[in-house]
Coordinates of C-alpha atoms in Angstrom, one line a residue:
M1 CA 18.2 -4.5 1.1
L2 CA 15.4 -4.4 3.8
F3 CA 14.6 -1.5 6.0
N4 CA 14.2 -3.6 8.6
S5 CA 18.1 -5.1 8.5
I6 CA 21.2 -4.1 10.8
P7 CA 23.1 -3.0 7.7
F8 CA 20.4 -0.6 6.1
V9 CA 19.8 1.1 9.0
F10 CA 23.5 1.7 10.5
V11 CA 25.6 1.8 7.7
F12 CA 23.5 2.5 4.3
L13 CA 20.8 5.3 5.6
P14 CA 23.8 7.1 7.4
L15 CA 26.0 7.3 4.4
V16 CA 23.5 8.3 1.8
L17 CA 22.3 10.8 4.1
A18 CA 25.7 12.3 4.6
G19 CA 26.7 12.4 0.8
Y20 CA 22.9 13.8 -0.1
Y21 CA 23.2 16.6 2.6
G22 CA 27.0 17.2 1.6
L23 CA 26.1 17.9 -1.6
I24 CA 23.2 20.3 -0.7
R25 CA 25.8 22.1 1.7
L26 CA 28.2 22.5 -1.3
G27 CA 25.9 24.1 -3.5
L28 CA 26.1 21.0 -5.8
R29 CA 22.1 20.5 -6.3
N30 CA 22.0 19.5 -9.6
W31 CA 24.1 16.3 -8.5
I32 CA 21.5 15.3 -6.0
F33 CA 19.6 13.6 -8.7
L34 CA 22.6 11.4 -9.7
F35 CA 23.4 10.7 -6.2
L36 CA 20.1 9.6 -5.4
V37 CA 19.5 7.4 -8.6
F38 CA 22.9 5.9 -7.9
V39 CA 22.2 4.9 -4.3
S40 CA 18.5 3.7 -5.2
L41 CA 20.1 1.3 -7.9
V42 CA 22.8 0.0 -5.0
F43 CA 19.8 -0.4 -2.5
Y44 CA 17.6 -2.1 -5.5
S45 CA 20.8 -4.3 -6.7
V46 CA 21.3 -6.1 -3.5
W47 CA 18.0 -7.8 -4.1
N48 CA 18.9 -9.2 -7.8
P49 CA 21.8 -7.5 -9.7
P50 CA 20.6 -8.6 -12.9
Y51 CA 17.1 -6.9 -12.8
V52 CA 18.6 -3.6 -12.3
L53 CA 18.9 -3.7 -16.1
L54 CA 15.1 -4.4 -16.4
L55 CA 14.2 -1.4 -14.3
I56 CA 16.8 0.7 -16.0
A57 CA 15.0 -0.6 -19.3
S58 CA 11.9 0.7 -18.2
M59 CA 12.8 4.2 -17.1
A60 CA 14.3 4.6 -20.3
I61 CA 11.5 3.3 -22.1
N62 CA 8.6 5.4 -20.4
Y63 CA 11.0 8.5 -20.4
G64 CA 11.1 8.1 -24.2
F65 CA 7.5 7.8 -24.4
G66 CA 7.1 10.8 -22.2
L67 CA 9.1 12.9 -24.4
A68 CA 7.0 11.5 -27.6
I69 CA 3.7 12.4 -25.8
E70 CA 4.9 15.8 -24.6
R71 CA 6.4 16.9 -28.1
A72 CA 3.2 15.6 -30.1
R73 CA 1.1 17.6 -27.9
D74 CA 2.7 20.8 -27.8
R75 CA 2.7 20.7 -31.7
G76 CA -1.2 20.0 -31.5
R77 CA -0.8 16.4 -33.1
R78 CA -2.7 13.5 -31.9
H79 CA -0.8 11.8 -29.1
G80 CA -3.5 9.3 -27.7
W81 CA -2.0 6.7 -29.8
I82 CA 1.7 7.1 -28.2
L83 CA -0.1 7.1 -24.8
A84 CA -1.9 4.0 -25.8
L85 CA 0.8 2.1 -27.1
G86 CA 3.1 3.1 -23.9
V87 CA 0.7 2.0 -21.4
V88 CA 0.5 -1.5 -23.4
V89 CA 4.1 -1.6 -23.5
N90 CA 4.2 -1.3 -19.6
L91 CA 1.7 -4.0 -19.2
I92 CA 3.2 -6.4 -21.6
I93 CA 6.2 -6.2 -19.6
L94 CA 4.6 -6.6 -16.2
G95 CA 2.2 -9.2 -17.7
Y96 CA 5.2 -11.2 -18.9
Y97 CA 6.8 -11.6 -15.8
K98 CA 3.9 -11.5 -13.5
Y99 CA 1.3 -13.6 -15.2
A100 CA 2.9 -15.5 -17.9
G101 CA 3.8 -18.8 -15.7
F102 CA 0.7 -18.4 -14.2
I103 CA -1.5 -18.2 -17.7
V104 CA 0.6 -21.4 -18.8
E105 CA 0.1 -23.5 -15.9
N106 CA -4.1 -23.0 -16.1
V107 CA -4.0 -23.3 -20.0
N108 CA -2.2 -26.8 -19.3
A109 CA -4.8 -27.7 -16.6
V110 CA -7.8 -26.8 -18.9
A111 CA -6.6 -28.0 -22.2
D112 CA -4.5 -31.0 -20.8
T113 CA -1.4 -29.8 -22.6
D114 CA 2.1 -29.8 -21.5
L115 CA 3.4 -26.3 -22.5
T116 CA 6.6 -25.3 -20.7
L117 CA 7.9 -21.9 -19.5
Q118 CA 11.4 -21.3 -18.3
R119 CA 11.0 -20.2 -14.4
I120 CA 10.6 -16.5 -13.9
I121 CA 11.4 -14.8 -11.2
L122 CA 9.0 -11.8 -10.2
P123 CA 11.3 -8.6 -10.1
L124 CA 11.1 -6.8 -7.0
A125 CA 8.5 -3.8 -7.0
I126 CA 7.8 -4.3 -10.8
S127 CA 3.9 -3.6 -10.2
F128 CA 4.8 -0.3 -8.2
Y129 CA 7.1 1.1 -10.5
T130 CA 5.0 0.0 -13.6
F131 CA 1.7 1.7 -12.0
Q132 CA 3.9 4.9 -11.1
Q133 CA 5.3 5.3 -14.8
I134 CA 1.9 4.6 -16.3
A135 CA 0.4 7.8 -14.1
Y136 CA 3.2 9.9 -15.3
L137 CA 2.4 8.8 -19.2
V138 CA -1.3 9.9 -18.4
D139 CA -0.2 13.1 -16.8
I140 CA 2.1 14.1 -19.3
A141 CA -0.6 13.4 -22.1
R142 CA -3.3 15.5 -20.0
G143 CA -0.7 18.4 -19.6
E144 CA -0.3 18.3 -16.0
V145 CA 3.2 17.9 -16.0
K146 CA 6.3 18.8 -18.2
S147 CA 9.2 16.0 -18.7
G148 CA 12.6 17.3 -17.2
G149 CA 15.8 15.4 -17.5
I150 CA 16.4 11.9 -17.5
A151 CA 18.2 12.0 -14.0
R152 CA 15.3 13.9 -12.3
F153 CA 12.8 11.0 -14.3
A154 CA 14.8 8.5 -12.7
T155 CA 14.8 10.0 -9.3
F156 CA 11.2 10.1 -9.3
V157 CA 10.8 6.3 -10.2
I158 CA 13.4 4.7 -8.2
F159 CA 13.7 7.0 -5.1
F160 CA 14.8 4.1 -2.8
P161 CA 12.2 5.2 0.4
Q162 CA 9.1 4.4 -2.0
L163 CA 10.6 2.5 -4.6
I164 CA 9.9 -1.2 -3.5
A165 CA 6.1 -1.0 -2.2
G166 CA 5.0 2.6 -2.6
P167 CA 3.3 4.7 -1.9
I168 CA 2.7 5.0 -5.5
V169 CA 3.9 8.9 -6.1
H170 CA 3.4 11.4 -9.0
Y171 CA 6.2 13.5 -10.8
K172 CA 4.1 16.7 -10.0
E173 CA 4.2 15.9 -6.3
M174 CA 7.8 14.9 -6.1
M175 CA 9.9 17.1 -8.4
P176 CA 9.0 20.7 -6.9
Q177 CA 9.9 19.4 -3.5
F178 CA 13.6 19.2 -5.0
F179 CA 13.7 22.8 -6.2
G180 CA 12.2 24.4 -3.0
R181 CA 14.3 27.1 -1.3
N182 CA 14.0 25.3 1.8
L183 CA 15.5 22.0 0.9
G184 CA 18.1 21.0 3.3
R185 CA 17.5 24.4 5.2
F186 CA 15.9 22.7 8.3
W187 CA 17.8 19.2 7.8
R188 CA 18.3 18.7 11.6
A189 CA 14.4 18.9 12.3
D190 CA 13.8 16.7 9.2
I191 CA 15.9 14.3 10.4
V192 CA 14.7 14.0 13.9
V193 CA 11.1 13.9 12.5
G194 CA 11.8 11.5 10.1
L195 CA 13.9 9.3 12.4
V196 CA 10.9 9.2 14.8
I197 CA 8.3 8.1 11.8
F198 CA 11.0 5.4 10.6
A199 CA 11.2 4.2 14.2
I200 CA 7.3 3.8 14.9
G201 CA 7.4 2.1 11.5
L202 CA 10.1 -0.4 12.3
F203 CA 8.4 -1.2 15.6
K204 CA 5.1 -2.1 14.0
K205 CA 7.3 -4.5 11.5
T206 CA 9.6 -6.0 13.8
V207 CA 7.5 -6.0 17.2
I208 CA 4.0 -6.3 16.2
A209 CA 3.6 -8.0 12.7
D210 CA 6.3 -10.4 12.9
S211 CA 5.0 -11.5 16.4
A212 CA 1.7 -11.9 14.9
A213 CA 2.8 -14.1 12.1
G214 CA 4.2 -16.2 14.8
F215 CA 0.9 -17.1 15.9
A216 CA -0.9 -17.1 12.4
S217 CA 1.7 -18.9 9.6
P218 CA 2.1 -22.2 11.8
V219 CA -2.0 -22.5 11.3
F220 CA -1.9 -21.9 7.7
D221 CA 1.1 -23.7 7.2
A222 CA -0.8 -27.0 8.7
V223 CA -3.5 -26.2 6.6
A224 CA -1.2 -26.2 3.4
A225 CA 0.1 -29.5 4.9
G226 CA -3.3 -31.2 5.0
D227 CA -4.1 -31.2 8.9
A228 CA -7.6 -30.5 10.2
I229 CA -7.9 -27.3 12.7
T230 CA -10.1 -26.2 15.2
L231 CA -12.6 -23.3 15.5
L232 CA -10.0 -21.5 17.9
A233 CA -7.1 -22.0 15.6
A234 CA -8.9 -21.0 12.4
W235 CA -10.1 -17.7 14.3
K236 CA -6.4 -17.2 15.7
A237 CA -4.8 -17.7 12.3
A238 CA -7.4 -15.2 10.6
I239 CA -7.4 -12.4 13.3
C240 CA -3.5 -12.5 13.7
Y241 CA -2.9 -12.5 9.9
T242 CA -5.1 -9.3 10.0
F243 CA -2.8 -7.9 12.4
Q244 CA 0.4 -9.2 10.5
L245 CA -1.1 -7.4 7.3
Y246 CA -2.2 -4.4 8.9
F247 CA 1.2 -3.6 11.1
D248 CA 3.5 -5.0 8.2
F249 CA 1.8 -2.7 5.6
S250 CA 1.4 0.1 8.1
G251 CA 5.1 -0.1 9.1
Y252 CA 6.6 -0.2 5.7
S253 CA 4.4 2.9 4.8
D254 CA 5.6 4.8 8.4
M255 CA 9.3 4.0 7.2
A256 CA 9.2 5.0 3.8
V257 CA 7.5 8.6 4.9
G258 CA 10.1 8.8 7.5
L259 CA 13.0 8.0 5.2
A260 CA 11.9 10.5 2.6
R261 CA 11.4 13.1 5.4
M262 CA 14.8 12.7 6.4
F263 CA 15.7 14.3 2.9
G264 CA 13.4 16.9 3.5
L265 CA 10.5 15.4 1.2
R266 CA 7.0 14.3 1.9
L267 CA 5.4 11.5 0.5
P268 CA 1.5 11.3 0.1
P269 CA -0.2 9.7 3.0
N270 CA -0.6 5.6 2.1
F271 CA -2.4 4.4 5.4
H272 CA -4.7 6.0 7.5
S273 CA -6.2 3.6 10.4
P274 CA -8.2 1.5 7.7
L275 CA -9.4 -0.8 10.9
R276 CA -11.3 1.9 12.4
A277 CA -13.7 2.4 9.4
A278 CA -17.3 1.8 9.4
S279 CA -17.7 0.8 5.8
I280 CA -16.0 -1.4 3.5
V281 CA -15.7 2.0 0.9
E282 CA -14.0 4.0 3.8
Y283 CA -11.7 1.1 4.5
W284 CA -10.3 1.0 1.0
R285 CA -10.2 4.9 0.9
R286 CA -7.8 4.5 4.0
W287 CA -6.0 1.3 3.1
H288 CA -3.1 1.8 0.4
M289 CA -4.4 4.9 -0.2
T290 CA -2.3 6.0 -3.2
L291 CA -3.4 2.6 -5.0
Q292 CA -6.9 3.7 -4.2
Q293 CA -6.1 7.0 -6.0
F294 CA -4.7 5.5 -8.9
I295 CA -7.6 3.6 -9.5
V296 CA -10.0 6.3 -9.1
S297 CA -8.2 8.6 -11.6
Y298 CA -6.3 6.3 -13.9
M299 CA -9.4 3.2 -14.2
F300 CA -12.9 3.9 -12.6
K301 CA -13.2 7.6 -13.9
P302 CA -12.1 6.7 -17.4
V303 CA -14.5 3.7 -17.5
A304 CA -17.4 5.0 -15.4
L305 CA -17.7 8.2 -17.0
P306 CA -18.5 6.9 -20.7
L307 CA -20.8 4.3 -19.2
T308 CA -22.6 7.2 -17.0
R309 CA -23.2 9.3 -20.6
H310 CA -24.4 6.2 -22.3
A311 CA -26.8 5.5 -19.4
A312 CA -28.4 9.0 -19.5
L313 CA -28.5 9.2 -23.5
N314 CA -30.2 6.2 -23.4
G315 CA -32.7 6.6 -20.5
Y316 CA -32.0 3.9 -18.5
G317 CA -33.8 3.8 -15.3
R318 CA -32.6 4.3 -12.0
W319 CA -31.0 0.9 -11.0
P320 CA -30.1 -0.2 -14.6
S321 CA -27.9 2.8 -14.4
F322 CA -26.5 2.1 -11.2
W323 CA -25.6 -1.5 -12.3
L324 CA -23.9 0.0 -15.5
T325 CA -22.2 2.7 -14.0
T326 CA -21.2 1.4 -10.5
V327 CA -21.4 -2.0 -9.9
I328 CA -20.0 -3.4 -13.0
P329 CA -16.8 -1.1 -13.1
T330 CA -16.4 -1.5 -9.5
F331 CA -16.5 -5.4 -9.4
V332 CA -14.3 -5.4 -12.5
I333 CA -11.6 -3.0 -11.4
F334 CA -11.6 -4.6 -8.0
V335 CA -10.7 -8.1 -9.8
V336 CA -8.1 -6.6 -11.4
I337 CA -6.6 -5.2 -8.2
G338 CA -6.7 -8.9 -6.6
A339 CA -4.8 -10.0 -9.8
W340 CA -2.2 -6.9 -9.4
H341 CA -1.6 -8.4 -5.9
G342 CA -0.4 -11.7 -7.7
A343 CA -0.8 -14.2 -10.3
A344 CA -3.0 -16.8 -8.3
W345 CA -6.5 -17.6 -7.9
T346 CA -6.4 -16.7 -4.3
F347 CA -5.7 -13.1 -5.3
I348 CA -8.4 -13.3 -8.0
L349 CA -10.8 -14.3 -5.3
F350 CA -9.8 -11.7 -2.7
G351 CA -10.4 -8.9 -5.4
T352 CA -13.7 -10.7 -6.4
M353 CA -14.8 -10.6 -2.5
H354 CA -14.0 -7.2 -2.2
G355 CA -15.5 -6.1 -5.6
V356 CA -18.8 -8.1 -4.4
Y357 CA -18.3 -5.8 -0.8
I358 CA -17.9 -2.6 -2.5
A359 CA -20.8 -3.0 -4.8
I360 CA -23.1 -3.7 -1.7
N361 CA -21.8 -1.0 0.5
E362 CA -22.6 1.2 -2.6
F363 CA -26.2 -0.3 -3.2
W364 CA -26.9 0.2 0.3
R365 CA -25.8 3.9 0.3
S366 CA -27.1 4.8 -2.8
W367 CA -30.8 3.0 -1.5
R368 CA -30.4 5.0 1.8
R369 CA -29.8 8.2 -0.1
R370 CA -32.4 7.9 -3.2
A371 CA -35.3 6.4 -0.7
R372 CA -34.4 9.5 1.7
R373 CA -33.9 7.1 4.6
A374 CA -30.9 8.3 5.8
G375 CA -32.2 10.6 8.6
P376 CA -29.9 11.6 11.3
P377 CA -26.3 10.3 11.7
A378 CA -26.2 6.7 12.9
G379 CA -26.2 6.0 16.7
V380 CA -23.3 4.6 18.7
A381 CA -24.9 1.1 18.2
V382 CA -25.4 1.3 14.8
R383 CA -22.0 2.6 14.0
A384 CA -20.5 -0.3 15.9
G385 CA -22.5 -2.7 14.1
Y386 CA -21.2 -1.7 10.8
H387 CA -17.8 -1.3 12.3
L388 CA -17.7 -5.1 13.2
L389 CA -19.6 -6.1 9.9
T390 CA -16.6 -4.3 8.2
L391 CA -13.9 -6.2 10.3
F392 CA -15.7 -9.5 9.4
A393 CA -15.5 -9.1 5.8
V394 CA -11.8 -7.8 5.9
I395 CA -10.7 -10.9 8.2
M396 CA -12.7 -13.3 6.0
A397 CA -11.3 -11.8 2.8
N398 CA -7.7 -12.0 4.5
V399 CA -7.8 -15.5 4.9
V400 CA -7.7 -16.2 1.1
F401 CA -5.2 -13.7 0.4
R402 CA -2.8 -15.6 3.3
A403 CA -3.7 -19.1 2.1
E404 CA -1.5 -21.2 -0.4
S405 CA -4.6 -21.9 -2.4
V406 CA -8.3 -21.6 -2.7
G407 CA -8.9 -24.8 -1.0
D408 CA -7.0 -23.9 2.0
A409 CA -8.6 -21.0 2.5
V410 CA -12.1 -23.1 2.2
T411 CA -10.8 -25.2 5.0
V412 CA -9.8 -22.2 7.3
W413 CA -13.5 -20.7 6.6
G414 CA -15.1 -24.2 7.1
A415 CA -13.1 -24.3 10.6
M416 CA -14.4 -20.8 11.4
V417 CA -17.7 -21.7 11.3
R418 CA -17.5 -24.7 13.3
L419 CA -19.9 -23.7 15.8
D420 CA -20.3 -27.2 17.5
Q421 CA -16.8 -26.7 19.0
I422 CA -17.9 -23.5 20.9
A423 CA -18.6 -25.7 24.1
T424 CA -15.3 -27.1 23.9
L425 CA -13.6 -23.5 23.8
P426 CA -13.1 -23.1 27.8
A427 CA -11.3 -26.6 28.0
V428 CA -8.5 -25.1 25.4
L429 CA -8.5 -21.3 26.7
P430 CA -5.2 -20.3 28.3
A431 CA -5.4 -21.6 32.3
S432 CA -2.0 -20.2 33.4
A433 CA 0.0 -16.8 32.9
A434 CA 2.7 -18.6 30.8
E435 CA -0.1 -20.2 28.6
L436 CA -1.9 -16.6 28.2
I437 CA 1.7 -15.1 26.8
A438 CA 2.1 -18.1 24.8
E439 CA -1.4 -18.0 23.2
P440 CA -2.5 -14.8 21.1
L441 CA -5.0 -13.8 23.9
L442 CA -3.2 -11.2 25.7
F443 CA -1.0 -10.0 22.4
S444 CA -4.7 -9.4 20.5
C445 CA -6.2 -7.6 23.3
I446 CA -3.0 -5.1 23.1
V447 CA -2.9 -4.9 19.7
I448 CA -6.9 -4.4 19.2
A449 CA -6.4 -1.5 22.0
I450 CA -3.6 0.3 19.7
I451 CA -5.9 -0.3 16.7
A452 CA -8.9 1.0 18.5
L453 CA -8.0 3.9 20.7
A454 CA -4.4 5.1 19.9
P455 CA -3.2 7.8 17.1
N456 CA -2.0 6.7 14.1
T457 CA 1.6 7.9 13.1
Q458 CA 0.4 10.9 11.1
Q459 CA -1.3 12.2 14.1
I460 CA 1.2 11.4 16.6
M461 CA 3.4 13.7 14.2
G462 CA 0.6 15.8 13.2
R463 CA 2.3 19.3 14.4
Y464 CA 5.0 18.7 11.7
R465 CA 3.0 18.0 8.6
P466 CA 4.4 14.6 8.0
V467 CA 2.5 13.8 4.9
L468 CA 1.4 15.7 1.6
N469 CA -2.2 16.7 2.0
W470 CA -2.2 16.2 6.1
D471 CA -4.8 18.9 6.2
R472 CA -7.3 16.7 4.2
W473 CA -6.9 13.8 6.7
R474 CA -5.9 15.8 10.1
S475 CA -9.4 15.3 11.2
V476 CA -10.5 11.6 9.9
A477 CA -10.7 8.9 12.3
R478 CA -9.4 10.9 15.5
P479 CA -8.2 8.7 18.2
V480 CA -9.8 7.9 21.7
V481 CA -6.2 8.5 23.1
A482 CA -4.7 11.8 21.8
L483 CA -1.0 12.3 21.9
T484 CA 1.4 14.6 20.0
W485 CA 5.1 14.3 19.6
R486 CA 7.1 17.1 20.8
P487 CA 11.0 17.9 21.1
S488 CA 10.8 17.2 24.8
A489 CA 12.9 14.8 27.2
R490 CA 10.0 12.6 27.9
W491 CA 9.2 12.3 24.2
A492 CA 13.3 11.6 23.4
V493 CA 13.0 8.7 25.9
W494 CA 9.9 7.3 24.2
S495 CA 11.4 7.6 20.7
G496 CA 14.6 6.2 21.9
A497 CA 12.8 3.1 23.4
V498 CA 10.5 2.6 20.3
L499 CA 13.6 2.4 18.0
F500 CA 15.8 0.3 20.6
F501 CA 13.0 -2.4 20.8
G502 CA 12.6 -2.0 16.7
V503 CA 16.1 -2.8 16.0
I504 CA 16.6 -5.6 18.9
F505 CA 13.8 -7.6 17.5
I506 CA 15.6 -7.2 14.2
A507 CA 17.6 -9.9 15.4
R508 CA 14.6 -12.1 16.5
A509 CA 13.7 -12.9 12.4
Q510 CA 14.4 -10.7 9.7
S511 CA 11.4 -11.0 7.3
E512 CA 10.5 -9.3 3.8
F513 CA 7.4 -7.1 4.0
I514 CA 4.4 -8.8 2.7
Y515 CA 4.0 -6.4 -0.1
F516 CA 7.3 -6.9 -1.3
N517 CA 5.6 -9.9 -3.1
F518 CA 3.6 -7.8 -5.0

């Protein structure tokens, strides 16, 4: 079931909210876990009912591993091998469904074999709920959380607002919220605040992201069909797809946060104006934030810390240590991130590009810091240059993220550097108001103004602590235009208009979120 669908907005969501708060009002709090598990399974089953069994099996397996790790740890026994086995089992399940076909295809291409494999449908959200459960097992092993009942664990895994595309949450973040004395006490305020956040996310998806797709997709489809494209078409596709990806994922993140808030729960932030970042490192800190935090906590640190000790014990020099402890782990992990997004060489190349970007950025920061050349804070012109360079790097990587093949990406990149066509641009620019609307120039100017000047959703709703750890992000990427939502008539009209257009645009084209594919 899609968040951006009429049945979800007007049937499923109201019924679930009524049942949830009805149980709380009746004093049946222990039943809310079973209720949320049931409705989340219904939500998931609309996509492909048989894969509900895989989801249930995954939860049962990981709950069992969690209990085994906890019991071994509490008794002072070695539990590292149980954790390792649990992680391997999760990765085998993920690998089979997501990468088996890709591996067989490439083995056939390299070895000239004719291996066949029955077509495997990628289970919805398998990457997200796999990572989430791996984090749970690690947290259990570290003694940071204690297992609860199976209903609580299942609620943590498949709570429908964040099930499909995140944010990736932690057991220690979510479960305490269900036991607070204020759960359900401020239900009217929670529903209003959550509905406004949801409305903004729906508007981003249906009005902005899907409109951007209307400009970008025809160009990428033409390239996939073997057609030649111009300089202008290539840049139009690259920029508009960046808009599409940005507002599609930002919109989903807002809708997830808003839905959870309607239930009186706060999710962690997952998106905080990344295109206002002035470096690729800062961009990744604010894009898919929970994935980045997962990477740092469960992938980068376990790899980098032993390498750092090894470099120190063996007396490696400054730059050899930097390569061993920063560049190589960062590059490898971003290649893995690229593969996590999908079983295709386009995604691996996407991860490789960002790995190179991050490595160069870290080298630059380290060089400036160690050479004592940081000096005073960068001026406006320098920061603008950093910002434009970051945008250029992101846009170029997004081309291969969207392309059907690496060859298609190369075609688009080639057209983007056709400088010989600059002289012909005045002849193809919009000459009338109708052409201006039909082409993405006006649309792009509006979207750029929103990205550069307007507050993001968390900032608009900042008075109501919309996400966990909001104080950490409150002062980051402050907007030029400061707007703060309040329960007033003016804001009620604004919120109603945003929701109205978000719903109306559903009828134009109901499309899946891009991250549903991962």
